[in-house]
C-alpha positions as CSV (number, residue, x, y, z in Angstrom):
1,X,0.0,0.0,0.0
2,X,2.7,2.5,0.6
3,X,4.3,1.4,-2.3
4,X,1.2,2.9,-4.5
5,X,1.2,5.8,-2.7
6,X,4.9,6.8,-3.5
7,X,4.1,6.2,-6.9
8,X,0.8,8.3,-7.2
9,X,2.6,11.2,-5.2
10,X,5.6,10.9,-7.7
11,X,3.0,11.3,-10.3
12,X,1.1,14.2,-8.9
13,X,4.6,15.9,-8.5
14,X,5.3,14.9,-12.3
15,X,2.6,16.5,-13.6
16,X,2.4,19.5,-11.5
17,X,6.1,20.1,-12.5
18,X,7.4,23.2,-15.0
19,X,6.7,22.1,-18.2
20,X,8.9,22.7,-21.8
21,X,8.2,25.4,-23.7
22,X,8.0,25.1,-27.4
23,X,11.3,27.2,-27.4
24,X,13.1,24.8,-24.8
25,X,11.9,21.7,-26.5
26,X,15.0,20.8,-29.0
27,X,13.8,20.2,-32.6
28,X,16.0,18.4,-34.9
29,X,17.6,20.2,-37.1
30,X,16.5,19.2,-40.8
31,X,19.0,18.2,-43.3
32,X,16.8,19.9,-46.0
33,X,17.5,23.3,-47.6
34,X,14.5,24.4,-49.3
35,X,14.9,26.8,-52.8
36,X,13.0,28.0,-54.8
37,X,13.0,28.0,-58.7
38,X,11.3,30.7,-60.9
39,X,11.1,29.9,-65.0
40,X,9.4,31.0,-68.1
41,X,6.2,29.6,-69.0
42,X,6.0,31.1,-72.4
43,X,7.3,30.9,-75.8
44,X,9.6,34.4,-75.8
45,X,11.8,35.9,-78.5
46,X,15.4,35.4,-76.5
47,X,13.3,31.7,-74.8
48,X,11.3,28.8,-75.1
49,X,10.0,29.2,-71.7
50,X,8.8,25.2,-70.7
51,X,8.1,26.0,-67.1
52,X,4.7,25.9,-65.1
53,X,5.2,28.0,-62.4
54,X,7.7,28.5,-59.4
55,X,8.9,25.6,-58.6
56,X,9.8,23.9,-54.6
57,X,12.9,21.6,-54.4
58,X,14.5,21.1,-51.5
59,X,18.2,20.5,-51.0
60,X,20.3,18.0,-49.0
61,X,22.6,19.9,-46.7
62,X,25.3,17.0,-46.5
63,X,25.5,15.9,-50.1
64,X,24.1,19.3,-52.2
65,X,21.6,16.3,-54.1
66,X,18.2,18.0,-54.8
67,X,14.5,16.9,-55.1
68,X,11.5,18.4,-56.6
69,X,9.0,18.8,-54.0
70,X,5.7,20.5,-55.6
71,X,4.6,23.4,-57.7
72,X,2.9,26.7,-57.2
73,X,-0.8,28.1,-58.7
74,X,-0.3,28.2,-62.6
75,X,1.0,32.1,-63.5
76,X,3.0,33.5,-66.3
77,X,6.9,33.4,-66.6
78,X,7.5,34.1,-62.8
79,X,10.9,34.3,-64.0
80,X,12.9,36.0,-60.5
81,X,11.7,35.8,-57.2
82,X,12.1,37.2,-53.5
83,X,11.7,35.2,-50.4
84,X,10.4,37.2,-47.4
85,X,12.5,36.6,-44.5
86,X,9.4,35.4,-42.4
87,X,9.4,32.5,-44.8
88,X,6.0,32.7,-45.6
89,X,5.6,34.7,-48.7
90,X,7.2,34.1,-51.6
91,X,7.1,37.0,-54.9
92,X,7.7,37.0,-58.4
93,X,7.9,39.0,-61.6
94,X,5.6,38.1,-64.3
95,X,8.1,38.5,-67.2
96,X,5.7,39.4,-70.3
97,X,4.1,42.2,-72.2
98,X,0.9,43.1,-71.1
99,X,0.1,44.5,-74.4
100,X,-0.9,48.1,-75.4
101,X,-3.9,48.5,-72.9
102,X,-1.9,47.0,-70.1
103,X,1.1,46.1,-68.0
104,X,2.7,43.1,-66.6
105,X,2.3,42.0,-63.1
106,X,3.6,41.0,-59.8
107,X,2.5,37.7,-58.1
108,X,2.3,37.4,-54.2
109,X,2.3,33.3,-53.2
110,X,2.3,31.8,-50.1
111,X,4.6,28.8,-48.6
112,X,3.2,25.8,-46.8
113,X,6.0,24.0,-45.3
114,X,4.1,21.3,-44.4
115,X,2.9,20.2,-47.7
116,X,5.7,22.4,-49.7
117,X,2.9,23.8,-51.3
118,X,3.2,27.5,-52.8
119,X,-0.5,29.2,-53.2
120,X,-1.5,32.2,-55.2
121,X,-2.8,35.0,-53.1
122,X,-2.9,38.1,-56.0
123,X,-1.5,40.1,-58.3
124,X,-1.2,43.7,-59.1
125,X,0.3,45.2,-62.0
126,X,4.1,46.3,-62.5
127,X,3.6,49.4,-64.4
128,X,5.6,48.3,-67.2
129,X,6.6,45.2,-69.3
130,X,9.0,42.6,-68.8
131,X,9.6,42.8,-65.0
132,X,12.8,40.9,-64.5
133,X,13.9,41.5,-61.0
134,X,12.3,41.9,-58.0
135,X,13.5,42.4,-53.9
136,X,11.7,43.0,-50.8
137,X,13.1,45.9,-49.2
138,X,15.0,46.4,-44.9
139,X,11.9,46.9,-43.1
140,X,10.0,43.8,-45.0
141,X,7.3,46.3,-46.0
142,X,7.6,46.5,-49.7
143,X,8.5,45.0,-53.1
144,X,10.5,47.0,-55.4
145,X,10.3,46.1,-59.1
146,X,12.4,46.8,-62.1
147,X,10.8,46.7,-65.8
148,X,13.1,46.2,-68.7
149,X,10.8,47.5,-71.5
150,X,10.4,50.8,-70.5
151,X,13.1,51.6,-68.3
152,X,11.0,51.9,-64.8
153,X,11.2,50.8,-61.6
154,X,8.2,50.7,-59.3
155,X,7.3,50.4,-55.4
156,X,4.6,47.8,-54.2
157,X,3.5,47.7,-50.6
158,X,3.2,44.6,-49.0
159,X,-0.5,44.5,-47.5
160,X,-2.6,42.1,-45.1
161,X,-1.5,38.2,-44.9
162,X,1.7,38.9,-47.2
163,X,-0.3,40.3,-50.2
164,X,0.7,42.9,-52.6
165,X,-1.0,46.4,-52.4
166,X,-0.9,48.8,-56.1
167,X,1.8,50.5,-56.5
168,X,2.4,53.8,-54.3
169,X,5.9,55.0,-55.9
170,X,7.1,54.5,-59.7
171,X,10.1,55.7,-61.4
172,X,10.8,56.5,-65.2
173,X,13.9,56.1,-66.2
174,X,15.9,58.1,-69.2
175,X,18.2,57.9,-72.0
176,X,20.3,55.5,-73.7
177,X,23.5,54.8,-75.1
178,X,25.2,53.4,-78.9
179,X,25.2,50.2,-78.3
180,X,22.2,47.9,-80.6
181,X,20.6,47.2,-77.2
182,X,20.5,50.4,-75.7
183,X,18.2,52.3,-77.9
184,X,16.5,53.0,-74.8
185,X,16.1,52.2,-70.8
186,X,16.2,48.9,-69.4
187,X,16.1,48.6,-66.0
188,X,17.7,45.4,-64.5
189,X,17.8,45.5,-61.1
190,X,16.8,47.2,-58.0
191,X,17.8,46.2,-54.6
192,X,18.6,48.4,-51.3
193,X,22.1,48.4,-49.1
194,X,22.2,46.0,-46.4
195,X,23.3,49.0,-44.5
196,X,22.9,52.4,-45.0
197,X,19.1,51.7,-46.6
198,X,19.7,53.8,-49.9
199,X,18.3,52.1,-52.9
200,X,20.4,51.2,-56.2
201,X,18.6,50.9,-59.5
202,X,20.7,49.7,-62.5
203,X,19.7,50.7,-66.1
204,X,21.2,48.2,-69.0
205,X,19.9,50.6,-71.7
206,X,20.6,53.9,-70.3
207,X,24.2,52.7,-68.7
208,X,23.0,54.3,-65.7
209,X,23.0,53.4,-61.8
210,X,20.4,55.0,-60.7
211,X,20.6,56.5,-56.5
212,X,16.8,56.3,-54.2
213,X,15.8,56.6,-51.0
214,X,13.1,55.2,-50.0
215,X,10.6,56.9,-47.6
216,X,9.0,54.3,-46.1
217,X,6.4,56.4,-44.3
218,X,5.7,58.3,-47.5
219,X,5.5,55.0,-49.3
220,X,7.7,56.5,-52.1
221,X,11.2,56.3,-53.8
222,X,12.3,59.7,-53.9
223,X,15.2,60.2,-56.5
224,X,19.0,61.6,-55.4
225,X,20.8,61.3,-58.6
226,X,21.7,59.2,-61.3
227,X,25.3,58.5,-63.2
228,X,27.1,57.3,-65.8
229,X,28.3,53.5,-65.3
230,X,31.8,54.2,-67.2
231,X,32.8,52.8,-70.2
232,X,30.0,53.9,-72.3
233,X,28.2,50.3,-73.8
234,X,28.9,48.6,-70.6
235,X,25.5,47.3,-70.0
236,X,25.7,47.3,-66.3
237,X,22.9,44.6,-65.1
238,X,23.3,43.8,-61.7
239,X,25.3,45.0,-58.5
240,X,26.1,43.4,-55.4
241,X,27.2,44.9,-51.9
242,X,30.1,44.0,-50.0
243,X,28.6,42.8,-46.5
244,X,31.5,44.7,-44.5
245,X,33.7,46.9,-46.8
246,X,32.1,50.1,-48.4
247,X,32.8,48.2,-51.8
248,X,30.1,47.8,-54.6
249,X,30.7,45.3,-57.4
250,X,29.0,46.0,-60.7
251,X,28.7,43.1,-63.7
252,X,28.2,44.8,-67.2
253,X,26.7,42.5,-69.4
254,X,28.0,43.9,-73.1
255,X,31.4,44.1,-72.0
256,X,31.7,41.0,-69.7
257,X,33.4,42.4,-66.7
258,X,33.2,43.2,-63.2
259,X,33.7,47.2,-61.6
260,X,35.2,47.6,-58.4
261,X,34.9,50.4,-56.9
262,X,34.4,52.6,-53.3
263,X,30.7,54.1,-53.0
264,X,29.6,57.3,-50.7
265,X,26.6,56.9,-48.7
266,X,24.8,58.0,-51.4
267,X,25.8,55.5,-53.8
268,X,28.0,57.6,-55.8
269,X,30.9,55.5,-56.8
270,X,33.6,57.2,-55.8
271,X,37.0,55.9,-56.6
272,X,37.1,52.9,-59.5
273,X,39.7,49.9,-57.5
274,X,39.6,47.9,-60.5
275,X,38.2,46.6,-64.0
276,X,38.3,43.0,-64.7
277,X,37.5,40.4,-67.4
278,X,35.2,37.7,-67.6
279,X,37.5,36.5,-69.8
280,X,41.0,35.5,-70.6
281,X,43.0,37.8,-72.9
282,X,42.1,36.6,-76.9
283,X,38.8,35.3,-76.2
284,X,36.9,36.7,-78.7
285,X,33.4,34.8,-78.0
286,X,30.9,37.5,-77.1
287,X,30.4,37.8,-73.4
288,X,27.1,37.9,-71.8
289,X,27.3,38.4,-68.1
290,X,24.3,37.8,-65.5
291,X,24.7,37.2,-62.1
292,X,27.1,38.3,-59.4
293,X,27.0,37.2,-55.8
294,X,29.2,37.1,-52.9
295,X,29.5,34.2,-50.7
296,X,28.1,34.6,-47.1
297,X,32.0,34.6,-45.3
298,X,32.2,37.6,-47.6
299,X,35.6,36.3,-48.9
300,X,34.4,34.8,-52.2
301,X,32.6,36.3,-55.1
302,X,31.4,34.8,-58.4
303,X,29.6,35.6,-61.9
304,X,27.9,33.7,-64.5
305,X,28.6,34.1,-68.4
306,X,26.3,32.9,-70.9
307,X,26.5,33.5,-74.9
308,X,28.8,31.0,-76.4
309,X,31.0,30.4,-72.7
310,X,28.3,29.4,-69.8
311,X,30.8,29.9,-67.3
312,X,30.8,30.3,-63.6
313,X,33.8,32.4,-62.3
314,X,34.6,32.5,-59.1
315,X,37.4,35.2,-57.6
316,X,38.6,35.5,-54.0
317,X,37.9,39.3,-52.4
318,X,41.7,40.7,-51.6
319,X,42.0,43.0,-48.5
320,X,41.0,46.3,-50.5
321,X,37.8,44.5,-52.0
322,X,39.9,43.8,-55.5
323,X,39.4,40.5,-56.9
324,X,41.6,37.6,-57.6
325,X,40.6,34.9,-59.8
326,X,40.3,31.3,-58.8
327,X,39.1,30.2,-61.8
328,X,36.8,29.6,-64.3
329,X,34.1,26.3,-64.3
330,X,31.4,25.3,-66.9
331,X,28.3,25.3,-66.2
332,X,27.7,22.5,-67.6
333,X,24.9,23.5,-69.3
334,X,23.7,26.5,-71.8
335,X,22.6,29.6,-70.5
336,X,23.3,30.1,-66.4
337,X,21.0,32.8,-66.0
338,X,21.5,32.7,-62.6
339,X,23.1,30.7,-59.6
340,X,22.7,31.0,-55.6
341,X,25.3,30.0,-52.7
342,X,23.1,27.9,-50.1
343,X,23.2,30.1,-46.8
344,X,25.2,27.5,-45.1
345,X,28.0,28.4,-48.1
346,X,28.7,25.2,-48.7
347,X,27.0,24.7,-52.0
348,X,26.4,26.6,-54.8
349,X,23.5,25.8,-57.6
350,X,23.6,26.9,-61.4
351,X,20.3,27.3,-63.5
352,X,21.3,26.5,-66.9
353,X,17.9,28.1,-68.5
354,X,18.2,26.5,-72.0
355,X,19.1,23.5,-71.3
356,X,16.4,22.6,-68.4
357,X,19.1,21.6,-65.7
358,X,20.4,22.9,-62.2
359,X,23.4,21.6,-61.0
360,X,25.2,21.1,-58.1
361,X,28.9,22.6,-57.1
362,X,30.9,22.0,-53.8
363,X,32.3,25.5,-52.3
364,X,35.9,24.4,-51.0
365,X,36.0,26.6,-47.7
366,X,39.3,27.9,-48.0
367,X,40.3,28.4,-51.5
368,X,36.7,28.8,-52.8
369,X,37.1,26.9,-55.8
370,X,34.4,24.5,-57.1
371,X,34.1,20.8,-56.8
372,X,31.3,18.8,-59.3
373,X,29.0,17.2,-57.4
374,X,27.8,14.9,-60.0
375,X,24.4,15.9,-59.1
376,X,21.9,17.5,-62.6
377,X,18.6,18.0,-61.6
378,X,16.2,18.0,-64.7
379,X,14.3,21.6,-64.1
380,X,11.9,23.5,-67.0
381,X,13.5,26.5,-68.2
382,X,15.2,27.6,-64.8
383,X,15.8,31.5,-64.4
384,X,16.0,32.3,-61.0
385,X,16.9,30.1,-57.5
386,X,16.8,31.5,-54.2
387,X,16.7,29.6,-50.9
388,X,13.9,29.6,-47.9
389,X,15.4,31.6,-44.9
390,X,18.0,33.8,-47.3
């Protein structure tokens, strides 16, 4: 009888005990990575866009092997993409022409991680055609928007349960240059500093970076300045920020190199560091630059070249944020459109658009070179990749 009674008292004290939070309760840690992939869905002069949507893979930390996991709602060419950081809401450019009457619009979805599903929640127009780049902005508040046809970049405020609201702020941009594909503006990119919150727009047809701040009280971009991208018929296309130094490195597309140079707080570039190739000395193929990223140590950076090279190249940063080359890799595939690091740095992907694959590189750590996997993921018509929690 006493017996019992110890154990019903030990139970009473059991349950009446502190319990775990869902914050002390130690969750294992998946060994998933999940990415998203944005493609074309439509026949387009420059594509044969084969996609169906954005599509959900997820990636395996230890071995960089990936597996399709489901597809969104059915939209047009959501060709780039931007992950919120609460990794709920994904967005995406709706790269076509929306015809005389109309524009081209910008899709809000939202992520399921339990069933890796990705559901359409609206989508409100871009105020231009062609979007091709999108990027939420510091204070998770807004989408910002860059047309190519028509050289404009537009503001979208981010509304109730992750949807888009109509635009509160656009931007037309001017000019152009001599080269055949800058008859007139083309914006490629817009994205905000890490840091000191300005916002850079970059203009492929007007050789331009354009300099914004964005009033996010106001709800508007309000313009600072704009400025020559020296030489003339470089095509700048995309920029990326140095995480620490006050360096900015800028791809131009026509001429197939890479700018590096000091910026001011307000995005002037102020003194040029350097001006390097894509390409070895002699190597007449046309260049075709189109992404740039920096690894997340900050010690690496690499580009993709398309045209007749689809190359990855992959430079270490020195000291003064000039670059060093590491070398060049194929991507094993025609056209890499674009590539993404993992956020652990450990892997890099490379969306070879016309020829339906991703594939799968090893970072080396210390020397940032890349190692083949082995891995080729069949994917339709791949554009863009960017990873959940990035």
């Amino acid at each position: 009888m006493k017996k019992i009674f110890l154990l019903v008292l030990l139970a009473v004290l059991t349950a009446c005990g502190p319990k775990k939070t869902e914050q002390q309760v130690a969750k294992p840690e998946s060994n998933e990575a999940i990415f998203f992939v944005g493609t074309y869905t439509k026949k387009e002069g420059h594509v044969d866009g084969q996609g169906e949507g954005v599509y959900v893979y997820s990636m395996n930390k230890k071995t960089g092997a990936i597996s399709y996991k489901a597809t969104s709602d059915a939209v047009i060419s959501p060709s780039y993409l931007a992950v919120h950081p609460n990794g709920k809401n994904v967005y995406a450019v709706n790269e076509f022409d929306g015809g005389e009457d109309s524009f081209a619009a910008v899709t809000a979805f939202e992520y399921n991680p339990e069933d890796y599903s990705l559901a359409y929640l609206n989508e409100v127009s871009s105020v231009g055609q062609y979007p091709c780049y999108l990027s939420i902005d510091n204070s998770g508040k807004f989408v910002m928007a860059a047309n190519y046809v028509g050289g404009s970049v537009v503001l979208l405020p981010i509304i109730e349960d992750g949807m888009l609201g109509n635009y509160s702020s656009y931007k037309k941009h001017e000019g152009g240059s001599s080269h055949p594909r800058q008859d007139a503006p083309h914006a490629h990119q817009i994205i905000q500093h890490p840091r000191n919150g300005l916002v850079a727009a970059v203009d492929l047809g007007a050789d331009k970076i354009y300099a914004y701040e964005l009033d996010t009280v106001g709800q508007t971009l309000n313009y600072l300045r704009d400025f020559i991208n020296p030489p003339r018929m470089a095509g700048p296309r995309h920029i990326v920020f140095h995480p620490e130094k006050d360096i900015v490195y800028v791809l131009n597309e026509l001429i197939g190199t890479i700018e590096v140079a000091t910026f001011s707080d307000s995005l002037r570039l102020e003194q040029k560091v350097q001006m390097i190739a894509l390409q070895e000395n002699g190597d007449d193929r046309e260049p075709s630059g189109a992404a740039i990223k920096i690894h997340p140590s900050g010690q690496f950076l690499y580009a993709s070249n398309r045209g007749e090279i689809n190359e990855i190249l992959a430079f270490r940063i020195g000291d003064n944020g000039e670059l060093i080359k590491i070398g060049a890799y194929p991507s094993q595939g025609k056209t890499p459109r674009d590539f993404e690091v993992d956020p652990s740095g450990r892997f890099m992907l490379v969306a070879n658009q016309d020829t339906n694959t991703i594939v799968t590189y090893e970072i080396n750590q210390e020397t940032g070179e890349l190692i083949d996997t082995g891995y080729i993921e069949e994917v339709p018509t791949p554009v863009c990749i960017k990873f959940l929690g990035q």
